[in-house]
Backbone as CSV, one residue per row, in Angstrom:
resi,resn,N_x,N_y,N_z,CA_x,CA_y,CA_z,C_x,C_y,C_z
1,UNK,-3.433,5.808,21.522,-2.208,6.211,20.874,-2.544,7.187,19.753
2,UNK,-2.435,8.203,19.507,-2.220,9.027,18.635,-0.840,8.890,17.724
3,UNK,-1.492,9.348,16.471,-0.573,9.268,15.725,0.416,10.735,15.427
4,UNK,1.798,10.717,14.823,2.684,11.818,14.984,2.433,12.521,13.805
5,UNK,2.587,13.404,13.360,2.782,14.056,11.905,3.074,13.014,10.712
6,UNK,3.879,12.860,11.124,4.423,11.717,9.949,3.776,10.391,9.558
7,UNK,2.962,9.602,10.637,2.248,8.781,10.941,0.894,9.372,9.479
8,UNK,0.720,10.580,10.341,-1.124,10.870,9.828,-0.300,11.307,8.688
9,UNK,1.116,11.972,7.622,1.501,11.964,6.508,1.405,10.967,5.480
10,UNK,1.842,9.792,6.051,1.880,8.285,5.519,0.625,7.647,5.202
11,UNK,-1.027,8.238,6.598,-2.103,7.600,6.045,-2.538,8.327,4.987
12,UNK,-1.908,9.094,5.349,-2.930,10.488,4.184,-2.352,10.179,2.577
13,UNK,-0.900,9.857,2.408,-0.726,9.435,1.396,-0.743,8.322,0.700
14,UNK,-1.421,7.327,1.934,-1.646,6.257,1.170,-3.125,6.234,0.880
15,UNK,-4.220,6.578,1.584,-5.139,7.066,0.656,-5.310,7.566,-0.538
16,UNK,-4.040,8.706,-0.489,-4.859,9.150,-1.947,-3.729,8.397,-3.364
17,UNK,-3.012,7.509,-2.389,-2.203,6.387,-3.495,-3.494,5.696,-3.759
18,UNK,-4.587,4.813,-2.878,-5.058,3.752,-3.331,-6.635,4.823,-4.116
19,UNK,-6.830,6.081,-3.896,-7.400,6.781,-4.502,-7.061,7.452,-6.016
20,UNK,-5.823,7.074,-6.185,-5.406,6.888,-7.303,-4.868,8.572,-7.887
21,UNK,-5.047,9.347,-6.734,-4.022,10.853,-6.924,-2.933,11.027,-6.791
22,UNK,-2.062,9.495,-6.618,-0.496,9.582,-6.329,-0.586,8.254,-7.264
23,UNK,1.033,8.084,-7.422,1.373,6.834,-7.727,2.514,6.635,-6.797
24,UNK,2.324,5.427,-6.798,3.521,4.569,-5.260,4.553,5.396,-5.380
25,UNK,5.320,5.491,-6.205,6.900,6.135,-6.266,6.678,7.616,-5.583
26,UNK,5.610,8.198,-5.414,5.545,9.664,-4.629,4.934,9.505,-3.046
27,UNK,5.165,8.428,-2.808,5.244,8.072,-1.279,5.747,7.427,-0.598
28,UNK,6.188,7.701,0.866,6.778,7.297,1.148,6.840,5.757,1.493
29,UNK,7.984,4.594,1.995,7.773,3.154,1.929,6.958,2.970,2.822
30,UNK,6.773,3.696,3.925,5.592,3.744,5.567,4.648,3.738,4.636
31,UNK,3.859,4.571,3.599,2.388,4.383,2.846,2.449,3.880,2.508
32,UNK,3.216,2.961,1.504,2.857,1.920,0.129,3.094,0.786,1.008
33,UNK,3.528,0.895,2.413,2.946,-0.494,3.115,1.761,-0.123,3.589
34,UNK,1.361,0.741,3.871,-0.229,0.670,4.634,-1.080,0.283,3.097
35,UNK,-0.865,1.213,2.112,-1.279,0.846,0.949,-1.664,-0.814,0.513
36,UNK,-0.823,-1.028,0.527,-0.721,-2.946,0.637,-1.642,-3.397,1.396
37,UNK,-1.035,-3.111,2.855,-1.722,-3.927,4.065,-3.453,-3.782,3.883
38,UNK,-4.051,-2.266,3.592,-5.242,-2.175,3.507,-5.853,-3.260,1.958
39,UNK,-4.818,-2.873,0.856,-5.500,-3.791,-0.190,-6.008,-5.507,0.247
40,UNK,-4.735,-6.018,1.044,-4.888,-7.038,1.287,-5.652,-8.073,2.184
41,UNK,-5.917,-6.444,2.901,-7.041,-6.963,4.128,-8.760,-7.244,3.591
42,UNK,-8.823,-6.625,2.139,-9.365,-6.574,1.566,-9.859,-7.690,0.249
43,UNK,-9.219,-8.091,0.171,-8.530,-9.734,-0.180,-8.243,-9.627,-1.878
44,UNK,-7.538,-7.933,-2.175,-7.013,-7.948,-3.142,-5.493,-9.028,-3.527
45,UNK,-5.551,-9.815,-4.763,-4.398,-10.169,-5.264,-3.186,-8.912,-5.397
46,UNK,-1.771,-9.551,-5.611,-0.890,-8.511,-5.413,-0.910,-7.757,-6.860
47,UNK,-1.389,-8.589,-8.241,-1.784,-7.634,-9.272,-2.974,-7.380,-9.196
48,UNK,-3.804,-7.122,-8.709,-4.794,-6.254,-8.241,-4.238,-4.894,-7.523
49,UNK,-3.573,-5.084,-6.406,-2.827,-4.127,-5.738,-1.804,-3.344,-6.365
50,UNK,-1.055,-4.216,-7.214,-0.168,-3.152,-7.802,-0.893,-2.194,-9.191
51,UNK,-2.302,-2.573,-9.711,-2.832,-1.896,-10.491,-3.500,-0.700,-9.350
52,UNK,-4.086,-0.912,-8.602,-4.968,0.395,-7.712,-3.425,1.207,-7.242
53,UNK,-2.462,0.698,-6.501,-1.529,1.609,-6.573,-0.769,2.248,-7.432
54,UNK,-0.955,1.782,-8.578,0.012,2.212,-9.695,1.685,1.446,-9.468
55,UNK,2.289,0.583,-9.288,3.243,-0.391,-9.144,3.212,-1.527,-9.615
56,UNK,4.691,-2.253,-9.143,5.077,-3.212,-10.596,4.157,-4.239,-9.508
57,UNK,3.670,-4.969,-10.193,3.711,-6.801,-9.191,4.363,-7.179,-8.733
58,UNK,5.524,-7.424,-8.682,6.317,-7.503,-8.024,7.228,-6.685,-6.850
59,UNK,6.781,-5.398,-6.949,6.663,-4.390,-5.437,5.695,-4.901,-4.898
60,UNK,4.586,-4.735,-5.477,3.315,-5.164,-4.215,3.588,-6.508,-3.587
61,UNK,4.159,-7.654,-4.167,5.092,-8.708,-3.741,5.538,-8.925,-2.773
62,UNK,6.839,-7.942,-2.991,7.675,-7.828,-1.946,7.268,-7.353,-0.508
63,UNK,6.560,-6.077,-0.584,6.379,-5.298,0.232,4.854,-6.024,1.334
64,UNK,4.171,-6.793,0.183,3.251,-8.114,1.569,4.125,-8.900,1.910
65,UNK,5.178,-9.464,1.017,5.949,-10.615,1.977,6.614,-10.163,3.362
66,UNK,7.532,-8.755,3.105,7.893,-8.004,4.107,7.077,-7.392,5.374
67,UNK,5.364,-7.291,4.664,4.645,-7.604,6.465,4.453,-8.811,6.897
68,UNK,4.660,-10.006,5.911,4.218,-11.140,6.599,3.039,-11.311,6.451
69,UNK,2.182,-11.290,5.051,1.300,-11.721,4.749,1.230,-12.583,4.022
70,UNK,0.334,-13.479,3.724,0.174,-14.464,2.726,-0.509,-13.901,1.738
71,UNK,-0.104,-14.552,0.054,-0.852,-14.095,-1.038,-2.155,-14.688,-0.987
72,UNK,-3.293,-13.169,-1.660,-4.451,-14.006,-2.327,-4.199,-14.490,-3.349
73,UNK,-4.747,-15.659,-3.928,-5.241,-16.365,-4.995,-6.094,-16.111,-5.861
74,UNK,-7.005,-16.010,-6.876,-7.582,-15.958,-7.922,-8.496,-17.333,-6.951
């Protein structure tokens, strides 16, 4: 499966969200979920995640509950 324009737009900006050349609010909701999904696969907490993305704790929150992930713990 290849990805569409928009697809490879979304990875590209969520890289350089968790690279720290964007902040969440300048991408779109498709990145700041990949954004997430990669922090979490990673076994960042959601304030962990919302500091590397630049967002509240409670976005990074929402937006793992909305893939259906479970929180890390401390």
């Amino acid at each position: 499966m290849s990805l569409n324009h928009g697809q490879h737009q979304d990875a590209d900006d969520a890289r350089r969200c968790l690279a720290g050349e964007l902040v969440a609010e300048q991408v779109s909701p498709r990145a700041r979920e990949l954004a997430v999904s990669w922090c979490h696969r990673n076994g960042l907490t959601d304030h962990q995640v919302a500091q590397r993305c630049r967002m509240s704790t409670y976005t990074a929150a929402r937006i793992r509950a909305r893939l259906s992930l479970a929180a890390h713990r401390i």
